[in-house]
Amino acid sequence: MNSEAESTLQMLQDGPLQDLSPQLRLALFLGGLALLSSAFMAMTAFTRIVIVLSFVRRALSTQEIPPNQVLLGLSIFMTLFVMAPTWREIESQAVRPYMNEEISAAEALAIGSAAERKFMLQHTREEDLMLFLNLAEHDLLETRESTPIHILIPAFIISELRTAFLMGFCLFLPFIVIDLVVSMILMALGMMMMPPVVVSTPCKILLFVLIDGWHLLAKAICLSFQT
């Protein structure tokens, strides 16, 4: 357990939360649940997955097909799949011992946050960590594991945004080629008034289906988290 986790544990054990009434603790707990959706998007694989899927829809020029609800549903369940090893570790090392009353709530929180921190550090670039360390005027870290959480989370988010946009750019390229070819063919035929998207969209959809695009896309996204 790193030094920050130990300090967090000590703060929770000795802090003012111990003096709060059960009703106020319940109110704070319910208020914390309202932040779970933001934490789910910011501290998991969700950001990268939903952005890449949105790029694919835009590249196919299919407007709102698949609908937003479908993309969000797929993104959520792919996030659950990608995050399963991390959450399984949290469940076995933090949640289950806490339910068995083997450790305290503060210890369970410290162990669970360490597992989540490990996932975020694996997918955060050094440049992004250094950016927020410099902006916060924080001293250089002895190890990456000692990165404060308020620096790690924004660094992780912008690293995920960069990776998602890079993957989206690579996905866009073959579809742009199809648009260019269709545009040149229509110009050669003298069909200046016909929008190229009318012809290129069915061609892109056909190509995407023939290469089993959703299968390849899901595989590429999942493998991107194993590097």
Coordinates of N, CA and C in Angstrom, one line a residue:
M1 N 0.9 -1.2 0.0 CA 0.0 0.0 0.0 C 0.9 1.2 0.0
N2 N 0.7 2.2 -0.9 CA 1.6 3.3 -1.0 C 1.3 4.3 0.0
S3 N 2.2 5.4 0.1 CA 2.0 6.4 1.1 C 0.7 7.1 1.1
E4 N 0.3 7.4 -0.2 CA -1.0 8.2 -0.3 C -2.1 7.3 0.2
A5 N -2.2 6.1 -0.1 CA -3.2 5.2 0.4 C -3.2 5.1 1.9
E6 N -2.0 5.1 2.5 CA -1.9 5.0 3.9 C -2.4 6.3 4.6
S7 N -2.1 7.5 3.9 CA -2.6 8.7 4.5 C -4.1 8.8 4.3
T8 N -4.6 8.3 3.2 CA -6.1 8.3 3.1 C -6.8 7.5 4.1
L9 N -6.2 6.3 4.3 CA -6.7 5.4 5.4 C -6.7 6.1 6.7
Q10 N -5.6 6.7 7.1 CA -5.5 7.4 8.4 C -6.5 8.5 8.5
M11 N -6.7 9.3 7.4 CA -7.6 10.4 7.4 C -9.0 9.9 7.6
L12 N -9.4 8.8 7.0 CA -10.7 8.2 7.1 C -11.0 7.7 8.5
Q13 N -9.9 7.1 9.1 CA -10.1 6.5 10.4 C -10.2 7.6 11.5
D14 N -9.4 8.7 11.4 CA -9.3 9.7 12.4 C -10.1 11.0 12.1
G15 N -10.6 11.0 10.9 CA -11.2 12.3 10.4 C -12.6 12.5 11.0
P16 N -13.2 13.7 10.6 CA -14.5 14.1 11.2 C -15.7 13.1 10.8
L17 N -15.5 12.3 9.8 CA -16.6 11.4 9.4 C -17.0 10.5 10.5
Q18 N -16.0 10.2 11.4 CA -16.3 9.2 12.5 C -17.3 9.9 13.5
D19 N -17.4 11.2 13.5 CA -18.3 11.9 14.5 C -19.6 12.2 13.9
L20 N -19.9 11.9 12.6 CA -21.2 12.2 12.0 C -22.2 11.2 12.4
S21 N -23.5 11.7 12.4 CA -24.6 10.9 12.8 C -24.9 9.9 11.6
P22 N -25.5 8.8 11.9 CA -25.8 7.8 10.8 C -26.7 8.4 9.7
Q23 N -27.6 9.3 10.0 CA -28.4 10.0 9.0 C -27.5 10.8 8.1
L24 N -26.6 11.6 8.6 CA -25.7 12.4 7.8 C -24.8 11.6 6.9
R25 N -24.3 10.5 7.5 CA -23.5 9.6 6.7 C -24.3 9.0 5.5
L26 N -25.5 8.6 5.8 CA -26.4 8.1 4.7 C -26.6 9.2 3.6
A27 N -26.8 10.4 4.1 CA -27.0 11.5 3.1 C -25.7 11.7 2.2
L28 N -24.5 11.6 2.9 CA -23.3 11.7 2.1 C -23.1 10.6 1.2
F29 N -23.5 9.4 1.6 CA -23.4 8.2 0.8 C -24.2 8.3 -0.4
L30 N -25.5 8.8 -0.3 CA -26.4 9.0 -1.4 C -25.9 10.1 -2.3
G31 N -25.3 11.1 -1.8 CA -24.7 12.1 -2.6 C -23.5 11.6 -3.4
G32 N -22.8 10.7 -2.8 CA -21.6 10.1 -3.5 C -22.1 9.3 -4.7
L33 N -23.3 8.6 -4.5 CA -23.8 7.8 -5.6 C -24.1 8.6 -6.9
A34 N -24.4 9.9 -6.7 CA -24.7 10.8 -7.8 C -23.5 11.0 -8.6
L35 N -22.3 10.9 -8.0 CA -21.1 11.1 -8.8 C -20.5 9.8 -9.5
L36 N -21.2 8.7 -9.3 CA -20.8 7.5 -9.9 C -20.7 7.5 -11.4
S37 N -21.7 8.2 -12.0 CA -21.8 8.2 -13.4 C -20.6 9.0 -14.0
S38 N -20.2 10.1 -13.3 CA -19.0 10.8 -13.8 C -17.8 10.0 -13.6
A39 N -17.7 9.3 -12.4 CA -16.5 8.5 -12.2 C -16.4 7.3 -13.2
F40 N -17.6 6.8 -13.6 CA -17.6 5.7 -14.6 C -17.1 6.2 -15.9
M41 N -17.4 7.4 -16.3 CA -16.9 7.9 -17.6 C -15.5 8.3 -17.5
A42 N -15.1 8.9 -16.4 CA -13.7 9.5 -16.3 C -12.6 8.5 -15.9
M43 N -13.0 7.5 -15.2 CA -11.9 6.6 -14.6 C -11.9 5.2 -15.2
T44 N -12.6 5.0 -16.3 CA -12.7 3.6 -16.9 C -12.4 3.8 -18.4
A45 N -12.6 2.7 -19.1 CA -12.4 2.6 -20.6 C -13.5 3.2 -21.4
F46 N -14.6 3.7 -20.7 CA -15.8 4.2 -21.4 C -15.5 5.4 -22.4
T47 N -14.6 6.3 -22.0 CA -14.4 7.5 -22.8 C -13.8 7.1 -24.2
R48 N -12.8 6.2 -24.2 CA -12.2 5.8 -25.4 C -13.2 5.0 -26.3
I49 N -13.9 4.1 -25.7 CA -14.8 3.3 -26.4 C -15.9 4.1 -27.1
V50 N -16.6 5.0 -26.4 CA -17.7 5.7 -26.9 C -17.2 6.7 -28.0
I51 N -16.0 7.3 -27.9 CA -15.5 8.2 -28.9 C -15.2 7.4 -30.2
V52 N -14.6 6.3 -30.1 CA -14.2 5.5 -31.3 C -15.5 5.1 -32.0
L53 N -16.5 4.6 -31.3 CA -17.7 4.2 -31.9 C -18.4 5.4 -32.6
S54 N -18.3 6.6 -32.0 CA -18.9 7.8 -32.6 C -18.2 8.1 -33.9
F55 N -16.9 8.0 -33.9 CA -16.1 8.2 -35.1 C -16.5 7.3 -36.2
V56 N -16.7 6.0 -35.9 CA -17.1 5.1 -36.9 C -18.5 5.5 -37.5
R57 N -19.4 5.8 -36.7 CA -20.7 6.3 -37.2 C -20.6 7.5 -38.1
R58 N -19.8 8.4 -37.7 CA -19.5 9.6 -38.5 C -18.9 9.3 -39.8
A59 N -17.9 8.3 -39.8 CA -17.2 8.0 -41.0 C -18.1 7.2 -42.0
L60 N -19.0 6.5 -41.5 CA -20.0 5.8 -42.3 C -21.0 6.7 -42.9
S61 N -21.1 7.9 -42.4 CA -22.1 8.9 -42.9 C -23.5 8.4 -42.8
T62 N -23.8 7.7 -41.7 CA -25.1 7.1 -41.5 C -26.0 7.9 -40.5
Q63 N -25.6 9.2 -40.3 CA -26.3 10.1 -39.4 C -26.5 9.5 -38.0
E64 N -27.7 9.1 -37.7 CA -28.1 8.6 -36.4 C -28.2 7.1 -36.3
I65 N -27.6 6.4 -37.2 CA -27.6 5.0 -37.2 C -26.2 4.4 -37.0
P66 N -25.9 3.6 -36.0 CA -26.8 3.2 -34.9 C -27.3 4.4 -34.0
P67 N -28.4 4.3 -33.4 CA -28.9 5.4 -32.5 C -27.9 5.6 -31.3
N68 N -28.1 6.7 -30.7 CA -27.2 7.0 -29.5 C -27.4 6.0 -28.4
Q69 N -28.6 5.5 -28.2 CA -28.9 4.6 -27.2 C -28.1 3.3 -27.4
V70 N -28.0 2.9 -28.7 CA -27.3 1.6 -29.0 C -25.8 1.8 -28.8
L71 N -25.3 2.9 -29.2 CA -23.8 3.2 -29.0 C -23.5 3.3 -27.5
L72 N -24.4 3.9 -26.8 CA -24.1 4.0 -25.3 C -24.2 2.7 -24.6
G73 N -25.2 1.9 -25.0 CA -25.3 0.6 -24.5 C -24.2 -0.3 -24.8
L74 N -23.7 -0.3 -26.0 CA -22.5 -1.1 -26.4 C -21.3 -0.6 -25.7
S75 N -21.2 0.7 -25.6 CA -20.0 1.3 -24.9 C -20.0 0.8 -23.4
I76 N -21.1 0.8 -22.8 CA -21.2 0.5 -21.3 C -20.8 -1.0 -21.1
F77 N -21.4 -1.9 -22.0 CA -21.1 -3.3 -21.8 C -19.7 -3.7 -22.2
M78 N -19.1 -3.0 -23.2 CA -17.7 -3.2 -23.5 C -16.8 -2.7 -22.4
T79 N -17.2 -1.6 -21.8 CA -16.5 -1.1 -20.6 C -16.5 -2.1 -19.5
L80 N -17.6 -2.7 -19.3 CA -17.7 -3.7 -18.2 C -16.8 -4.9 -18.6
F81 N -16.7 -5.2 -19.8 CA -15.8 -6.3 -20.3 C -14.4 -6.0 -20.1
V82 N -14.0 -4.8 -20.5 CA -12.6 -4.3 -20.4 C -12.2 -4.2 -18.9
M83 N -13.1 -3.7 -18.1 CA -12.7 -3.4 -16.7 C -12.9 -4.6 -15.8
A84 N -13.4 -5.7 -16.3 CA -13.7 -6.9 -15.5 C -12.5 -7.3 -14.7
P85 N -11.3 -7.4 -15.2 CA -10.1 -7.9 -14.4 C -9.9 -6.9 -13.2
T86 N -9.9 -5.6 -13.5 CA -9.7 -4.7 -12.4 C -10.8 -4.8 -11.3
W87 N -12.0 -4.8 -11.8 CA -13.1 -4.9 -10.8 C -13.1 -6.2 -10.1
R88 N -12.7 -7.3 -10.8 CA -12.6 -8.6 -10.1 C -11.6 -8.5 -9.0
E89 N -10.5 -7.8 -9.2 CA -9.4 -7.7 -8.2 C -10.0 -6.9 -7.0
I90 N -10.7 -5.8 -7.3 CA -11.3 -5.0 -6.2 C -12.3 -5.9 -5.4
E91 N -13.1 -6.7 -6.1 CA -14.1 -7.5 -5.4 C -13.4 -8.5 -4.5
S92 N -12.3 -9.1 -5.0 CA -11.7 -10.2 -4.2 C -10.8 -9.7 -3.1
Q93 N -10.2 -8.5 -3.3 CA -9.3 -8.0 -2.3 C -9.9 -6.9 -1.4
A94 N -11.0 -6.3 -1.8 CA -11.5 -5.2 -1.0 C -13.0 -5.5 -0.6
V95 N -13.8 -5.7 -1.6 CA -15.3 -5.8 -1.3 C -15.6 -7.1 -0.4
R96 N -15.1 -8.2 -0.9 CA -15.4 -9.5 -0.2 C -14.8 -9.5 1.2
P97 N -13.5 -9.1 1.4 CA -13.0 -9.1 2.8 C -13.8 -8.1 3.7
Y98 N -14.3 -7.0 3.1 CA -15.1 -6.0 3.9 C -16.4 -6.6 4.3
M99 N -17.1 -7.3 3.3 CA -18.4 -7.9 3.6 C -18.2 -9.0 4.7
N100 N -17.0 -9.7 4.7 CA -16.8 -10.7 5.7 C -16.3 -10.1 7.0
E101 N -16.2 -8.8 7.1 CA -15.7 -8.0 8.3 C -14.3 -8.4 8.6
E102 N -13.5 -8.7 7.6 CA -12.1 -8.9 7.8 C -11.3 -7.6 7.8
I103 N -11.7 -6.6 7.1 CA -11.1 -5.3 7.0 C -12.1 -4.2 7.2
S104 N -11.7 -3.0 7.5 CA -12.6 -1.9 7.7 C -13.0 -1.3 6.4
A105 N -13.9 -0.4 6.4 CA -14.4 0.3 5.2 C -13.2 1.2 4.6
A106 N -12.5 1.8 5.5 CA -11.4 2.6 5.1 C -10.3 1.8 4.4
E107 N -10.0 0.6 4.9 CA -9.0 -0.3 4.3 C -9.5 -0.8 2.9
A108 N -10.8 -1.1 2.9 CA -11.4 -1.6 1.6 C -11.3 -0.4 0.6
L109 N -11.6 0.8 1.0 CA -11.5 1.9 0.0 C -10.1 2.1 -0.5
A110 N -9.1 2.0 0.4 CA -7.7 2.2 0.0 C -7.2 1.1 -0.9
I111 N -7.6 -0.1 -0.7 CA -7.2 -1.3 -1.5 C -7.9 -1.1 -2.9
G112 N -9.2 -0.8 -2.9 CA -9.9 -0.7 -4.2 C -9.4 0.5 -5.0
S113 N -9.1 1.6 -4.4 CA -8.5 2.7 -5.1 C -7.1 2.4 -5.7
A114 N -6.4 1.6 -5.0 CA -5.1 1.2 -5.5 C -5.2 0.4 -6.8
A115 N -6.2 -0.5 -6.9 CA -6.4 -1.3 -8.1 C -6.9 -0.4 -9.2
E116 N -7.7 0.5 -9.0 CA -8.2 1.4 -10.0 C -7.1 2.3 -10.5
R117 N -6.2 2.8 -9.5 CA -5.1 3.6 -9.9 C -4.1 2.8 -10.8
K118 N -3.9 1.5 -10.6 CA -3.1 0.7 -11.4 C -3.5 0.7 -12.8
F119 N -4.9 0.6 -13.0 CA -5.4 0.6 -14.4 C -5.2 1.9 -15.1
M120 N -5.4 3.0 -14.4 CA -5.3 4.3 -15.0 C -3.8 4.6 -15.3
L121 N -2.9 4.2 -14.5 CA -1.5 4.4 -14.7 C -1.0 3.7 -16.0
Q122 N -1.6 2.5 -16.2 CA -1.2 1.7 -17.4 C -1.5 2.4 -18.7
H123 N -2.5 3.3 -18.7 CA -3.0 3.9 -19.9 C -2.8 5.4 -19.9
T124 N -1.9 5.9 -19.0 CA -1.7 7.3 -19.0 C -0.2 7.6 -19.5
R125 N -0.1 8.6 -20.4 CA 1.2 8.9 -20.9 C 2.0 9.7 -19.9
E126 N 3.3 9.6 -20.0 CA 4.2 10.3 -19.1 C 4.1 11.8 -19.3
E127 N 3.9 12.2 -20.6 CA 3.8 13.6 -20.9 C 2.6 14.3 -20.3
D128 N 1.5 13.5 -20.2 CA 0.3 14.1 -19.6 C 0.4 14.2 -18.1
L129 N 1.1 13.2 -17.5 CA 1.3 13.3 -16.0 C 2.2 14.5 -15.7
M130 N 3.3 14.7 -16.5 CA 4.2 15.8 -16.3 C 3.5 17.1 -16.5
L131 N 2.5 17.2 -17.4 CA 1.8 18.4 -17.7 C 1.1 18.9 -16.4
F132 N 0.3 18.0 -15.8 CA -0.5 18.3 -14.6 C 0.4 18.5 -13.4
L133 N 1.5 17.7 -13.3 CA 2.4 17.9 -12.2 C 3.0 19.3 -12.3
N134 N 3.4 19.8 -13.5 CA 3.9 21.1 -13.6 C 2.9 22.2 -13.4
L135 N 1.7 22.0 -13.8 CA 0.6 23.0 -13.6 C 0.3 23.1 -12.1
A136 N 0.4 22.0 -11.4 CA 0.1 22.0 -10.0 C 1.3 22.4 -9.1
E137 N 2.5 22.6 -9.9 CA 3.7 22.9 -9.2 C 4.1 21.9 -8.1
H138 N 3.8 20.6 -8.5 CA 4.1 19.5 -7.6 C 5.5 19.0 -7.7
D139 N 6.1 18.6 -6.6 CA 7.4 18.0 -6.7 C 7.5 16.8 -7.6
L140 N 8.6 16.5 -8.1 CA 8.8 15.3 -8.9 C 8.5 14.0 -8.1
L141 N 7.9 13.0 -8.7 CA 7.5 11.8 -8.0 C 8.6 10.8 -8.0
E142 N 8.7 10.1 -6.9 CA 9.7 9.0 -6.9 C 9.3 7.8 -7.8
T143 N 8.0 7.5 -7.8 CA 7.4 6.5 -8.6 C 6.1 6.9 -9.2
R144 N 5.7 6.3 -10.3 CA 4.4 6.6 -10.8 C 3.2 6.3 -9.9
E145 N 3.4 5.3 -9.1 CA 2.4 4.8 -8.2 C 2.0 5.9 -7.1
S146 N 2.9 6.8 -6.9 CA 2.7 7.8 -5.9 C 2.0 9.1 -6.4
T147 N 1.6 9.0 -7.7 CA 0.9 10.2 -8.3 C -0.4 10.5 -7.5
P148 N -0.6 11.7 -7.1 CA -1.8 12.1 -6.5 C -3.0 11.9 -7.4
I149 N -4.1 11.5 -6.8 CA -5.3 11.2 -7.6 C -5.9 12.4 -8.4
H150 N -5.7 13.6 -7.8 CA -6.2 14.8 -8.5 C -5.4 15.1 -9.7
I151 N -4.2 14.6 -9.8 CA -3.3 14.8 -11.0 C -3.5 13.6 -12.0
L152 N -3.7 12.4 -11.4 CA -3.8 11.2 -12.3 C -5.1 11.2 -13.1
I153 N -6.2 11.6 -12.5 CA -7.5 11.5 -13.2 C -7.5 12.4 -14.5
P154 N -7.2 13.7 -14.4 CA -7.2 14.5 -15.7 C -6.1 14.0 -16.7
A155 N -5.0 13.6 -16.2 CA -3.9 13.1 -17.1 C -4.4 11.8 -17.8
F156 N -5.1 10.9 -17.1 CA -5.7 9.7 -17.7 C -6.7 10.1 -18.7
I157 N -7.6 11.1 -18.5 CA -8.6 11.5 -19.4 C -8.1 12.0 -20.7
I158 N -7.1 12.9 -20.6 CA -6.6 13.5 -21.9 C -5.8 12.4 -22.6
S159 N -5.2 11.5 -21.9 CA -4.5 10.4 -22.6 C -5.5 9.5 -23.4
E160 N -6.6 9.3 -22.7 CA -7.7 8.5 -23.4 C -8.2 9.2 -24.6
L161 N -8.4 10.5 -24.5 CA -8.9 11.3 -25.6 C -7.9 11.3 -26.8
R162 N -6.6 11.4 -26.5 CA -5.7 11.3 -27.6 C -5.7 10.0 -28.3
T163 N -5.7 8.9 -27.5 CA -5.8 7.6 -28.1 C -7.0 7.4 -28.9
A164 N -8.2 7.8 -28.4 CA -9.5 7.7 -29.1 C -9.4 8.4 -30.4
F165 N -8.9 9.7 -30.4 CA -8.9 10.5 -31.6 C -7.9 9.9 -32.6
L166 N -6.8 9.3 -32.1 CA -5.9 8.6 -33.0 C -6.5 7.4 -33.7
M167 N -7.2 6.6 -32.9 CA -7.9 5.5 -33.5 C -9.0 5.9 -34.5
G168 N -9.7 7.0 -34.1 CA -10.8 7.5 -35.0 C -10.2 8.0 -36.3
F169 N -9.0 8.7 -36.3 CA -8.4 9.1 -37.5 C -8.0 7.9 -38.4
C170 N -7.5 6.9 -37.8 CA -7.1 5.7 -38.6 C -8.4 5.1 -39.2
L171 N -9.5 5.1 -38.5 CA -10.7 4.5 -39.0 C -11.3 5.4 -40.1
F172 N -11.1 6.7 -40.1 CA -11.7 7.6 -41.1 C -11.0 7.4 -42.4
L173 N -9.7 7.1 -42.5 CA -8.9 7.1 -43.7 C -9.5 6.3 -44.8
P174 N -9.9 5.0 -44.6 CA -10.4 4.2 -45.8 C -11.7 4.7 -46.3
F175 N -12.6 5.3 -45.4 CA -13.8 5.8 -45.8 C -13.7 7.2 -46.6
I176 N -12.6 7.9 -46.2 CA -12.4 9.1 -47.0 C -11.9 8.8 -48.4
V177 N -11.1 7.7 -48.6 CA -10.7 7.2 -49.9 C -12.0 6.9 -50.7
I178 N -12.9 6.2 -50.1 CA -14.2 5.9 -50.9 C -14.9 7.1 -51.3
D179 N -15.0 8.1 -50.4 CA -15.6 9.4 -50.8 C -14.9 10.1 -52.0
L180 N -13.6 10.1 -51.9 CA -12.8 10.7 -53.0 C -13.0 10.0 -54.3
V181 N -13.0 8.6 -54.3 CA -13.1 7.8 -55.5 C -14.5 8.1 -56.1
V182 N -15.5 8.1 -55.3 CA -16.9 8.3 -55.8 C -17.0 9.7 -56.3
S183 N -16.4 10.7 -55.7 CA -16.5 12.1 -56.2 C -15.9 12.2 -57.6
M184 N -14.7 11.6 -57.7 CA -14.0 11.6 -59.0 C -14.8 10.9 -60.1
I185 N -15.4 9.8 -59.8 CA -16.2 9.1 -60.8 C -17.4 9.9 -61.2
L186 N -18.1 10.5 -60.3 CA -19.3 11.4 -60.6 C -18.9 12.6 -61.4
M187 N -17.7 13.2 -61.1 CA -17.2 14.3 -61.9 C -16.9 13.8 -63.3
A188 N -16.3 12.7 -63.4 CA -15.9 12.1 -64.8 C -17.2 11.9 -65.6
L189 N -18.3 11.5 -64.9 CA -19.5 11.2 -65.6 C -20.3 12.4 -65.9
G190 N -19.9 13.6 -65.4 CA -20.6 14.8 -65.6 C -21.8 15.0 -64.7
M191 N -21.8 14.2 -63.6 CA -23.0 14.3 -62.7 C -22.6 15.2 -61.5
M192 N -22.4 16.5 -61.8 CA -22.0 17.5 -60.9 C -23.0 17.8 -59.8
M193 N -24.3 17.6 -60.1 CA -25.3 18.0 -59.2 C -25.7 16.9 -58.2
M194 N -25.2 15.8 -58.4 CA -25.5 14.6 -57.5 C -24.6 14.6 -56.3
P195 N -25.1 14.7 -55.1 CA -24.2 14.6 -53.9 C -23.4 13.3 -53.9
P196 N -22.1 13.3 -53.7 CA -21.3 12.1 -53.6 C -21.8 11.2 -52.5
V197 N -22.3 11.8 -51.4 CA -22.6 11.0 -50.2 C -23.8 10.0 -50.5
V198 N -24.6 10.3 -51.5 CA -25.7 9.5 -51.9 C -25.2 8.1 -52.4
V199 N -24.1 8.2 -53.1 CA -23.5 6.9 -53.7 C -22.5 6.3 -52.7
S200 N -21.7 7.2 -52.1 CA -20.6 6.7 -51.2 C -21.1 6.0 -50.0
T201 N -22.2 6.5 -49.4 CA -22.7 5.9 -48.2 C -23.1 4.4 -48.3
P202 N -23.8 4.0 -49.3 CA -24.1 2.5 -49.5 C -22.8 1.7 -49.7
C203 N -21.8 2.3 -50.4 CA -20.6 1.6 -50.7 C -19.8 1.4 -49.4
K204 N -19.8 2.4 -48.5 CA -19.1 2.3 -47.3 C -19.8 1.3 -46.3
I205 N -21.1 1.3 -46.3 CA -21.8 0.4 -45.5 C -21.5 -1.1 -46.0
L206 N -21.5 -1.3 -47.3 CA -21.3 -2.6 -47.9 C -19.9 -3.0 -47.5
L207 N -18.9 -2.2 -47.7 CA -17.5 -2.5 -47.3 C -17.4 -2.9 -45.8
F208 N -18.1 -2.1 -45.0 CA -18.0 -2.3 -43.5 C -18.6 -3.7 -43.2
V209 N -19.7 -4.0 -43.9 CA -20.3 -5.3 -43.6 C -19.5 -6.5 -44.1
L210 N -18.9 -6.3 -45.3 CA -18.2 -7.4 -45.9 C -16.9 -7.7 -45.1
I211 N -16.3 -6.8 -44.5 CA -15.1 -7.0 -43.7 C -15.4 -7.3 -42.3
D212 N -16.7 -7.5 -41.9 CA -17.2 -7.7 -40.6 C -16.6 -6.7 -39.7
G213 N -17.0 -5.4 -40.0 CA -16.4 -4.2 -39.3 C -16.7 -4.2 -37.8
W214 N -17.9 -4.5 -37.4 CA -18.1 -4.5 -35.9 C -17.3 -5.5 -35.2
H215 N -17.1 -6.6 -35.7 CA -16.2 -7.6 -35.1 C -14.8 -7.1 -35.0
L216 N -14.2 -6.6 -36.1 CA -12.9 -6.0 -36.1 C -12.7 -4.8 -35.2
L217 N -13.8 -4.0 -35.1 CA -13.7 -2.8 -34.3 C -13.7 -3.2 -32.8
A218 N -14.6 -4.1 -32.4 CA -14.6 -4.5 -31.0 C -13.3 -5.2 -30.6
K219 N -12.7 -5.9 -31.5 CA -11.4 -6.6 -31.2 C -10.3 -5.5 -31.1
A220 N -10.3 -4.5 -32.0 CA -9.3 -3.5 -31.9 C -9.4 -2.7 -30.6
I221 N -10.6 -2.4 -30.2 CA -10.8 -1.6 -29.0 C -10.3 -2.3 -27.8
C222 N -10.7 -3.6 -27.7 CA -10.4 -4.4 -26.5 C -8.9 -4.6 -26.4
L223 N -8.3 -4.9 -27.6 CA -6.8 -5.1 -27.6 C -6.0 -3.9 -27.3
S224 N -6.6 -2.7 -27.6 CA -5.9 -1.5 -27.3 C -5.7 -1.3 -25.8
F225 N -6.5 -2.0 -24.9 CA -6.3 -1.8 -23.5 C -5.4 -2.9 -22.9
Q226 N -4.8 -3.8 -23.8 CA -3.9 -4.8 -23.3 C -2.5 -4.5 -23.6
T227 N -2.2 -3.3 -24.1 CA -0.9 -2.9 -24.4 C -0.3 -2.1 -23.3

